[in-house]
Coordinates of C-alpha atoms in Angstrom, one line a residue:
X1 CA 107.7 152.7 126.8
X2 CA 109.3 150.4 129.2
X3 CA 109.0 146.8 128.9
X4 CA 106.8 145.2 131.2
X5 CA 108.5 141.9 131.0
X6 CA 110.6 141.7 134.0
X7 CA 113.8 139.3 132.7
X8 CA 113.9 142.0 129.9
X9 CA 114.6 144.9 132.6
X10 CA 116.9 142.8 134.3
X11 CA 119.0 142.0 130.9
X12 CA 118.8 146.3 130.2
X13 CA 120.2 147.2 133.8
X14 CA 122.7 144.4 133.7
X15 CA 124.0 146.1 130.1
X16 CA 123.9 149.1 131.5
X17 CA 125.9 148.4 134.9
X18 CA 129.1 146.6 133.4
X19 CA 131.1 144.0 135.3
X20 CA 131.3 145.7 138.5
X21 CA 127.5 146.4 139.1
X22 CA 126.6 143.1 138.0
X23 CA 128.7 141.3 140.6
X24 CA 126.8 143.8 142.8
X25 CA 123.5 143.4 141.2
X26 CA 123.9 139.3 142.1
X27 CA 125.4 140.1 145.8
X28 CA 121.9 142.1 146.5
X29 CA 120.1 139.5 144.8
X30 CA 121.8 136.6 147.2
X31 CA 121.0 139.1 150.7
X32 CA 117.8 140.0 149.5
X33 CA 117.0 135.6 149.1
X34 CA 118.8 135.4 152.6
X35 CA 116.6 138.2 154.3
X36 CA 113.3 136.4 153.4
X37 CA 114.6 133.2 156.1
X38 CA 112.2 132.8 158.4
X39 CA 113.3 133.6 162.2
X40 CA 112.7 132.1 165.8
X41 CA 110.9 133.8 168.5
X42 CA 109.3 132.6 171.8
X43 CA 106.2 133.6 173.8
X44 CA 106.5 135.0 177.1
X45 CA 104.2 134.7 179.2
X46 CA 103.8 135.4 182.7
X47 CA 100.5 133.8 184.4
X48 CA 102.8 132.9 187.3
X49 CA 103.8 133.6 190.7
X50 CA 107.3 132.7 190.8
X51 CA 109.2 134.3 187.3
X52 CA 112.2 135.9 187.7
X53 CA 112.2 139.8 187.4
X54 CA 112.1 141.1 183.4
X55 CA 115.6 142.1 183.7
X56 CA 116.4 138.7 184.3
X57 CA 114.5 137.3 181.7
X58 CA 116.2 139.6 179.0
X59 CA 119.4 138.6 180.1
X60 CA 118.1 134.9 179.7
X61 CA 116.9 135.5 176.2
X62 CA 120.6 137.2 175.3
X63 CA 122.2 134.3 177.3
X64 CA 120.1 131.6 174.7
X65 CA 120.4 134.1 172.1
X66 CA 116.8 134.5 171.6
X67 CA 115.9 137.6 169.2
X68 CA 112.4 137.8 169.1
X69 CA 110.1 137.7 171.7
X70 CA 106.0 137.6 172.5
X71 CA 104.6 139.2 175.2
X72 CA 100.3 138.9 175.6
X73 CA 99.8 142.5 176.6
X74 CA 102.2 145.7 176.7
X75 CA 103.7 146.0 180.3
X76 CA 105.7 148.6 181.2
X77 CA 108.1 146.9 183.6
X78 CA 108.7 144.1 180.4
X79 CA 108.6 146.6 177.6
X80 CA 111.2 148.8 179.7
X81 CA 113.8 145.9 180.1
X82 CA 113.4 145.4 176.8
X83 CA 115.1 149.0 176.1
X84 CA 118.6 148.7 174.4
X85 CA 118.6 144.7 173.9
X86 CA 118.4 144.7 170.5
X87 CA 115.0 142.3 170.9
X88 CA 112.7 142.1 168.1
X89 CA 109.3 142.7 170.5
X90 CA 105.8 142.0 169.7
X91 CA 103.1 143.7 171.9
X92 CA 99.2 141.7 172.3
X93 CA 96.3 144.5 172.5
X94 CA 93.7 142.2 175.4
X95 CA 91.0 140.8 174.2
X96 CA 88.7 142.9 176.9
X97 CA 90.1 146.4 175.1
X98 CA 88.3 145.3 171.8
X99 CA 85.1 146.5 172.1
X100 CA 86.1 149.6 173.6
X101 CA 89.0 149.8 170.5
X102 CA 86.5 149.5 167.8
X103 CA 84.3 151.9 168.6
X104 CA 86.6 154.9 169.7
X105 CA 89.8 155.8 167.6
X106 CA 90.5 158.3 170.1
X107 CA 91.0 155.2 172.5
X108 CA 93.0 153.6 170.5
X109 CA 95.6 156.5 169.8
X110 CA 96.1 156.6 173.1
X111 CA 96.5 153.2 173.6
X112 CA 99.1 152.9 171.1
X113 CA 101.1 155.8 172.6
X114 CA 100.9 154.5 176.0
X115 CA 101.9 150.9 175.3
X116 CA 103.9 151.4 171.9
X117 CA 105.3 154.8 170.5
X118 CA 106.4 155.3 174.3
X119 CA 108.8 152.6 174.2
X120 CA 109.5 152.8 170.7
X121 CA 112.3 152.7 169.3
X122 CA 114.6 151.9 172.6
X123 CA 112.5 148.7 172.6
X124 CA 112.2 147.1 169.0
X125 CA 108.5 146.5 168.8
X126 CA 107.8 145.1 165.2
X127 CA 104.6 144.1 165.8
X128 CA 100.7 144.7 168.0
X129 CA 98.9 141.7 167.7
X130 CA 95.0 143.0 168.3
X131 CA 93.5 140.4 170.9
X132 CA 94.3 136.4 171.0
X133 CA 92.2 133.7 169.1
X134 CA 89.1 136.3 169.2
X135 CA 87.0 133.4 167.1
X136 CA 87.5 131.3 170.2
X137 CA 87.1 133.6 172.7
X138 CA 83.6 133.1 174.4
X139 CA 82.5 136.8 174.7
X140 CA 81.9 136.5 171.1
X141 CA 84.5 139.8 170.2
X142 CA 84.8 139.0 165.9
X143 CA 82.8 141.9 165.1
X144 CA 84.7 143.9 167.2
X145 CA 88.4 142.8 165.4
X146 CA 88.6 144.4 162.1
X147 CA 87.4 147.7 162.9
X148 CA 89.9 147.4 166.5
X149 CA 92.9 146.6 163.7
X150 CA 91.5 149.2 161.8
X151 CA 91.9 151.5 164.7
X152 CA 94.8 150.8 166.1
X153 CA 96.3 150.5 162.2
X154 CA 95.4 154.4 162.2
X155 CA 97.1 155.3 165.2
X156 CA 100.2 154.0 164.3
X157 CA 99.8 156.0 161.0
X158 CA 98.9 159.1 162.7
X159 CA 102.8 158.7 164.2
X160 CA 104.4 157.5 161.4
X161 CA 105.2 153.9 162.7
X162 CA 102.7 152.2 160.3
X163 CA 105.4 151.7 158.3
X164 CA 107.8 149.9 160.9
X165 CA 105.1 148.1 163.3
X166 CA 102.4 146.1 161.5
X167 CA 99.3 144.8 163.1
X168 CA 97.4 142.0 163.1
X169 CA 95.2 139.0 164.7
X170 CA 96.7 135.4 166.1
X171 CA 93.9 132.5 164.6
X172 CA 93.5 129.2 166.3
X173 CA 92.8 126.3 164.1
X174 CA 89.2 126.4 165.4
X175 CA 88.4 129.3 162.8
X176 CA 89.2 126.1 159.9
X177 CA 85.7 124.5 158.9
X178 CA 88.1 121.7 157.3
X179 CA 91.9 121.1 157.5
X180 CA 92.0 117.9 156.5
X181 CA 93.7 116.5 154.0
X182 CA 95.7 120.6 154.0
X183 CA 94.6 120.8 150.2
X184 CA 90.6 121.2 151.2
X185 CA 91.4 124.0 153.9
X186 CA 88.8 126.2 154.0
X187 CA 87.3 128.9 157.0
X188 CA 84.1 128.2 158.5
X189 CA 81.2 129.8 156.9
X190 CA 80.5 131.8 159.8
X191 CA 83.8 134.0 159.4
X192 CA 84.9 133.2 155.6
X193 CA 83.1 135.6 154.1
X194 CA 82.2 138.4 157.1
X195 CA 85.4 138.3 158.9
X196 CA 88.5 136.5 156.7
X197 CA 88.0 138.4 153.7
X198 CA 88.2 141.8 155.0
X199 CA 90.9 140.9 157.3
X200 CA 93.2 139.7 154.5
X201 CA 92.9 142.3 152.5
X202 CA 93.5 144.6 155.6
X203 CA 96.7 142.3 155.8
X204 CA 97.8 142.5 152.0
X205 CA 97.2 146.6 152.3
X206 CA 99.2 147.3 155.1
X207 CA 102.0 144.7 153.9
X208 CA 101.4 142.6 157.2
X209 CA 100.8 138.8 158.1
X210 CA 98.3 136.4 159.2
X211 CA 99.6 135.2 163.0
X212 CA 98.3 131.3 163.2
X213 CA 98.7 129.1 166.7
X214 CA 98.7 125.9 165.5
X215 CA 99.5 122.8 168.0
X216 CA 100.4 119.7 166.5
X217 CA 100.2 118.4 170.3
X218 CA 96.3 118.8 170.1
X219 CA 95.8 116.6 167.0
X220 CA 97.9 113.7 168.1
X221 CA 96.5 113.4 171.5
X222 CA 92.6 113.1 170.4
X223 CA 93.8 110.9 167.6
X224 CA 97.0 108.8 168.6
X225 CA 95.6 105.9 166.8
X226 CA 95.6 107.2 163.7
X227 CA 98.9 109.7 163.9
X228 CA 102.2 108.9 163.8
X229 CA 104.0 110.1 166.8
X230 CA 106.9 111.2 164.5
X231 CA 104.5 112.4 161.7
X232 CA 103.7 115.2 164.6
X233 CA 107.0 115.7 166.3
X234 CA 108.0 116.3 162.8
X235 CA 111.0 113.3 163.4
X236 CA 112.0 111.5 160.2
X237 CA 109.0 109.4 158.8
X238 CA 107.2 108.0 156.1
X239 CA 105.1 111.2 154.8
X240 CA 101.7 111.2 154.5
X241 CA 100.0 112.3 150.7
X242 CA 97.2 114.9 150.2
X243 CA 95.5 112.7 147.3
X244 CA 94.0 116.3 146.4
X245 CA 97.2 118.1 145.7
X246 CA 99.4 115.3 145.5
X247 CA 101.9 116.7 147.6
X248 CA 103.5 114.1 150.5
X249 CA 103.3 115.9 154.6
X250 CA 106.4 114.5 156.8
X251 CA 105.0 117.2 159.4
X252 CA 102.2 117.8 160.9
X253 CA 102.8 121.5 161.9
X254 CA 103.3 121.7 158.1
X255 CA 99.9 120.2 157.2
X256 CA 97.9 122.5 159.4
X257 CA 99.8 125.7 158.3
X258 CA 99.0 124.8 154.8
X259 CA 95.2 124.2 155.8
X260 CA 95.1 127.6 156.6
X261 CA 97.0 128.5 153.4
X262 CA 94.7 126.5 151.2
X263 CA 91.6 128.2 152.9
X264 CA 93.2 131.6 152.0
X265 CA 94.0 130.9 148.5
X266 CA 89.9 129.8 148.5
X267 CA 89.5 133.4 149.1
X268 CA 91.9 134.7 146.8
X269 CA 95.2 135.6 149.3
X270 CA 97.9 133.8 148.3
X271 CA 100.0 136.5 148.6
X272 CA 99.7 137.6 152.6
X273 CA 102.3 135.7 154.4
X274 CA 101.6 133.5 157.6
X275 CA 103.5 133.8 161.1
X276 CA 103.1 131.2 163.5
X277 CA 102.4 132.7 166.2
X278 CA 102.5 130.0 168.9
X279 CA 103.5 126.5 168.5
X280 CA 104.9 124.1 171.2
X281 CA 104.4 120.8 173.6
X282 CA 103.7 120.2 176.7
X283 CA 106.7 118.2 178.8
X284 CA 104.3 116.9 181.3
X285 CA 100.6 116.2 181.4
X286 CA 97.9 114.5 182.8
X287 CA 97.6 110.1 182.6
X288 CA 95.3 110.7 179.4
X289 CA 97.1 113.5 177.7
X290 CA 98.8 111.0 175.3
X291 CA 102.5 111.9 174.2
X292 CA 103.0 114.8 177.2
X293 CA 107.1 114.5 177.9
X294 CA 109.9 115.5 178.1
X295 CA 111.5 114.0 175.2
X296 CA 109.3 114.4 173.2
X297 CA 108.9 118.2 173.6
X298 CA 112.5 118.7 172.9
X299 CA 112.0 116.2 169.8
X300 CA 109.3 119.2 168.7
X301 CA 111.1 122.4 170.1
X302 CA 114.5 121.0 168.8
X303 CA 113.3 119.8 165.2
X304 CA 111.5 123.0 164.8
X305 CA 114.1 125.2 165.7
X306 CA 116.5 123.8 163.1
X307 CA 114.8 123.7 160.0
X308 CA 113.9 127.6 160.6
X309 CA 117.8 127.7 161.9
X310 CA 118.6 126.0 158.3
X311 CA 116.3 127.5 156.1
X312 CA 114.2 125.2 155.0
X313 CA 110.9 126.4 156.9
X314 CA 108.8 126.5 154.1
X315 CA 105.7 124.1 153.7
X316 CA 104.8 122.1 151.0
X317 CA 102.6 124.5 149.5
X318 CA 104.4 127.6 150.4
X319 CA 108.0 126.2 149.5
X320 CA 109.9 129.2 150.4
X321 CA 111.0 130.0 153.9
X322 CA 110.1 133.5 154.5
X323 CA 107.7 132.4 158.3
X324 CA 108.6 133.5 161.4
X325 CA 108.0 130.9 164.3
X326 CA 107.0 132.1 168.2
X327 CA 107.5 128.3 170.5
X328 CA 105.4 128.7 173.3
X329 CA 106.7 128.8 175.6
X330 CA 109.7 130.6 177.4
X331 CA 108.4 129.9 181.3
X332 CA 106.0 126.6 182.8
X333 CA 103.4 128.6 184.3
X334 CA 102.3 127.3 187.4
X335 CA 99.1 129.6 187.9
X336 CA 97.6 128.5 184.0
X337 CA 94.0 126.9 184.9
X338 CA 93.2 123.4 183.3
X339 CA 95.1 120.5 182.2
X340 CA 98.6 119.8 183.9
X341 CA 100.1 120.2 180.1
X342 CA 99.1 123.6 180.0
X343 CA 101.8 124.6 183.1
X344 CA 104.3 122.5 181.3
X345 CA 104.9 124.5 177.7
X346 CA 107.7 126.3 179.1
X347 CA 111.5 125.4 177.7
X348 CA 113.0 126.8 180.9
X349 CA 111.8 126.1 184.5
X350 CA 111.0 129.5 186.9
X351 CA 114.7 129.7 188.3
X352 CA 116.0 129.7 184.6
X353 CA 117.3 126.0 184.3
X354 CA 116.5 124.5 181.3
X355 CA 113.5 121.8 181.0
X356 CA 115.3 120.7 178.2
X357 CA 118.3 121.2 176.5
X358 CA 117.8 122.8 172.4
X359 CA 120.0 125.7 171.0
X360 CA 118.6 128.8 169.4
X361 CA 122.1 128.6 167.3
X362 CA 123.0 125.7 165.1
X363 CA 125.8 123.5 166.7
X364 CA 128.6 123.3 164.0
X365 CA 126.2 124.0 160.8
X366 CA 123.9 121.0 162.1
X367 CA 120.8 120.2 163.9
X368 CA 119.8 121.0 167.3
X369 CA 121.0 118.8 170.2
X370 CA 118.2 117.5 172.6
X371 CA 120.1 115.8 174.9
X372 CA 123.6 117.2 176.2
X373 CA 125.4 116.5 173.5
X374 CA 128.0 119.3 172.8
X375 CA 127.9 118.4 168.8
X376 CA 131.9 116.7 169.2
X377 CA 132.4 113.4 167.2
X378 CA 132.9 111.0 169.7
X379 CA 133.9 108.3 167.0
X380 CA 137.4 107.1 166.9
X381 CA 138.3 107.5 163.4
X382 CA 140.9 110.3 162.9
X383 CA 141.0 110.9 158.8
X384 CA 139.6 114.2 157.4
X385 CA 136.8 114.9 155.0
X386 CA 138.6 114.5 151.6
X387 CA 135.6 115.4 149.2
X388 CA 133.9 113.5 147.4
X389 CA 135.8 114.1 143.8
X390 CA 133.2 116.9 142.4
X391 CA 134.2 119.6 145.3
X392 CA 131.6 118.6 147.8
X393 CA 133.0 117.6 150.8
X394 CA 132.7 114.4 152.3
X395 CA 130.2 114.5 155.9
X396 CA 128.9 111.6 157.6
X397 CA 125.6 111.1 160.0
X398 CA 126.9 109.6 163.8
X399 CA 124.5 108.6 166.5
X400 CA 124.8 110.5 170.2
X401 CA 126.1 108.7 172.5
X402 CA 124.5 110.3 174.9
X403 CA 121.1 110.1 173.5
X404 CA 119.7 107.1 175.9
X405 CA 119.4 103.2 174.6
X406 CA 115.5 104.4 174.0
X407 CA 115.1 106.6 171.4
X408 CA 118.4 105.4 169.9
X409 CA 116.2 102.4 168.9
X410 CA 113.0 104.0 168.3
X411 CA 115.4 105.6 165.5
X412 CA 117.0 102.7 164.5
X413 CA 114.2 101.2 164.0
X414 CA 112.7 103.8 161.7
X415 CA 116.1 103.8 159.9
X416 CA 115.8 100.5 159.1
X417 CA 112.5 100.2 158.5
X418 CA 110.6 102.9 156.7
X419 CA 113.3 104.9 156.7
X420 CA 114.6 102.3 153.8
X421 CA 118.4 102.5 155.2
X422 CA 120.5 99.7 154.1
X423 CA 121.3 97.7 157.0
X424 CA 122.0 94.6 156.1
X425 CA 126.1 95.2 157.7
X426 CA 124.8 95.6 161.3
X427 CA 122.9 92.0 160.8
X428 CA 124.1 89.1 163.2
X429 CA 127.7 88.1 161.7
X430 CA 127.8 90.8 158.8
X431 CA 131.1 93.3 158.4
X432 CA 129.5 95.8 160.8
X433 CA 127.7 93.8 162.8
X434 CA 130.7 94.2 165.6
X435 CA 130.8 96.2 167.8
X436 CA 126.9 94.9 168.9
X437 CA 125.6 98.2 170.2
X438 CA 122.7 100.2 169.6
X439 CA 125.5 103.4 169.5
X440 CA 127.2 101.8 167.0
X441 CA 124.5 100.1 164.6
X442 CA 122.3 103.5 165.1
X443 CA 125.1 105.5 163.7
X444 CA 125.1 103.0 160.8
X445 CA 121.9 102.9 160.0
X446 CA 121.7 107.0 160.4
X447 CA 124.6 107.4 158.6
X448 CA 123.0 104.9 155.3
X449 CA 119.7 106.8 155.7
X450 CA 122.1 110.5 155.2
X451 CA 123.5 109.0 152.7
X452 CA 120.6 108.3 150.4
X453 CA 118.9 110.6 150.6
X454 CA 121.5 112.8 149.2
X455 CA 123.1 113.7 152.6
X456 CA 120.1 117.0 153.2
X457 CA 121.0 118.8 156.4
X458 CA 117.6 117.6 157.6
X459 CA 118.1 114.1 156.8
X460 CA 120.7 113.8 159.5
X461 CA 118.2 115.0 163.0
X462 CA 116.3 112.1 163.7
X463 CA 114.7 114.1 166.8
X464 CA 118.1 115.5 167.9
X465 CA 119.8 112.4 168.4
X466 CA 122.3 112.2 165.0
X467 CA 124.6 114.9 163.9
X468 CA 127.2 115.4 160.9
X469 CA 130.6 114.5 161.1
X470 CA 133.7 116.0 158.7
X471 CA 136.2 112.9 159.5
X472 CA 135.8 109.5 158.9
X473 CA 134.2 107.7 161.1
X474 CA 135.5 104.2 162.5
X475 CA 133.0 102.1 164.8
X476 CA 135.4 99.0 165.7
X477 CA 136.5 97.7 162.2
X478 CA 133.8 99.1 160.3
X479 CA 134.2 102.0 158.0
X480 CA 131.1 104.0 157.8
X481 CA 130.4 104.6 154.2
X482 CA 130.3 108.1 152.6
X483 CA 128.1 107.4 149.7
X484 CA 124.4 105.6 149.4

């Protein structure tokens, strides 16, 4: 009988493979820890009267190098430019075809051929998302949702895509009964039992994910007072601690993911991953829609964007980055009813310029830019990175100059203060003091902050505005410092 212990199988096959298949056994091992990095994606939607044509738009998403994409029905016309692009594609099932879904499989089969084996596999559809935030949808549809996922689950069998496409459901928060603090998660009674259950194990048979819209945006505007503004733009902050799990939240987004997370493992699904499925802010807004801007919905978009980019997308709870992100979203769309914020999510305005400028690529190994910065050291020093004596190379953290006198000094402040930088060499008449600038004493106090806390990729963002350096950095006489 074979072991059921799993280090002893590993020990028996590593006997048995000899040098050469262990170096290939590890190489697997590393690619197989790579391929469960979570990805970026963005939602396009189109409730406007003045987007470019489809074509465009795919050669906008190649331009930005955009892989995965959102779309909130199946249309031909988008699903056909899609052909040949290489574009991971998720197709939404509307929430009016759910009824009509649940009862009729034969419906069903022929919606998916219509709207997904027909384009399959020109256009890479990974995914049919069965209706949008059904809990919150006022025609009442839940009991229609599980048996329409059910349905449509079939139909993909019956063509043997099951395998390739998964289905499921996007959530809004509004389907929590509590979410605060993350640790006491839990689904509201009405759907816990009746509706989450079911679903999740539907999930965790079929090998597919719970879809969660979660908007950090939301929480910080009805409660401004109480929220730090870089506790939800996920810029560098104190933390705040779950006293019931005693873990310490430096983002928002991260607190109400693992709210959701929490309310799973209440009903005993720990295992089915989460995708977030839409997650963004608004660059514009109405007078009371506290925190709508430009700058800071690059902050967001741009923050977010690199810790997938860098792998470290995980949550507290769920430590390992294996979640795929959707920002919403790729357009402004000017025909969207209610607030002005809700016809100002887009990144890129109708005639493709961006609203704001982040990178779906990392910019030399570092952080997102949100400004125009092209990631160049703009610092004078000219000496390279010489290590640091145990074969780690030397980096430094720099301000960017072309960040505006603003948020250089909202994050010098933070630096300084809760930050817990050392700062007392950019005080009136200290070494560094000269030159007085907020350039120069915001790239020291960055630079300090790197530094101690053991110079992590993410340590060195402060909304965009920092990046990492390989030479030594001079800022008039002053030496920047390459260790806490």
């Amino acid at each position: 009988m074979l072991s059921r212990n799993p280090l002893s199988l590993i020990n028996s096959l590593l006997q048995r493979m000899g040098p050469l298949g262990v170096v290939f056994f590890l190489l697997l091992t590393i690619l197989s820890a790579f391929s469960e990095a979570g990805t970026i994606g963005i939602n396009y939607g189109r409730v406007a009267n003045n987007l470019p044509s489809p074509a465009s738009v795919v050669q906008l998403l190649k331009t930005n190098n955009i892989t995965n994409v959102k779309i909130f029905d199946a249309n031909s016309d988008v699903l056909k430019a899609l052909a040949g692009s290489d574009i991971k594609v998720t197709v939404m099932m509307p929430n009016q075809l759910l009824r009509t879904t649940a009862a009729s499989p034969n419906f069903a089969a022929w919606w998916v051929r219509n709207n997904v084996a027909a384009y399959y596999p020109s256009t890479k559809i990974q995914a049919v998302a069965v209706g949008n935030e059904i809990f919150a949808d006022p025609t009442n549809l839940t009991s229609y949702l599980l048996p329409a996922m059910i349905n449509v689950q079939a139909a993909l069998a019956n063509l043997n895509l099951d395998k390739i496409i998964k289905v499921s459901s996007p959530i809004a928060l509004t389907a929590l009964q509590s979410s605060y603090p993350p640790s006491a998660g839990t689904f509201r009674p009405d759907l816990a039992m009746p509706v989450m259950k079911p679903m999740l194990q539907f999930l965790r048979k079929t090998g597919s994910y719970l879809m969660v819209n979660a908007y950090p945006f939301f929480a910080y505007e009805a409660n401004s007072n109480d929220i730090s503004l870089d506790y939800a733009l996920s810029n560098p902050n104190a933390g705040v601690l779950d006293s019931g799990s005693g873990l310490t939240y430096y983002s928002l987004l991260d607190a109400q993911i693992d709210a959701v997370a929490y309310a799973m493992s209440a009903l005993k699904y720990d295992d089915v991953l989460i995708s977030i499925s839409e997650t963004g802010w608004p660059s514009e807004g109405d007078a009371n829609e506290i925190g709508a801007n430009v700058m800071n919905a690059a902050a967001y978009a741009g923050n977010l964007i690199n810790r997938v980019l860098s792998g470290t997308c995980g949550t507290p709870k769920r430590p390992h980055c294996n979640m795929d992100v959707y920002l919403f979203a790729l357009f402004n769309e000017n025909q969207k009813p209610g607030p002005t914020s809700e016809r100002n999510y887009g990144m890129f305005y109708p005639n493709e310029q961006k609203v704001y400028d982040v990178s779906f690529v990392q910019r030399n190994g570092n952080s997102n830019n949100t400004g125009n910065n092209n990631g160049n050291n703009n610092s004078t020093g000219s000496g390279s990175g010489s290590g640091s004596g145990n074969g780690i190379p030397e980096t430094w953290c720099v301000a960017d100059p072309t960040a505006g006198q603003q948020m250089l000094q909202m994050a010098l402040d933070f630096a300084c203060g809760e930050g817990g930088a050392d700062c007392t060499a950019i005080q009136p008449g200290a070494t560094c003091y000269e030159p007085n600038t907020i350039e120069a004493h915001a790239s020291y106090a960055f630079n300090s902050y790197y530094q101690k806390n053991g110079r992590g990729l993410w340590t060195c963002d402060f909304g965009g505005i920092a990046h990492v350096v390989s030479q030594a950095p001079k800022i008039g006489k002053c030496t920047l410092p390459s260790s806490p």
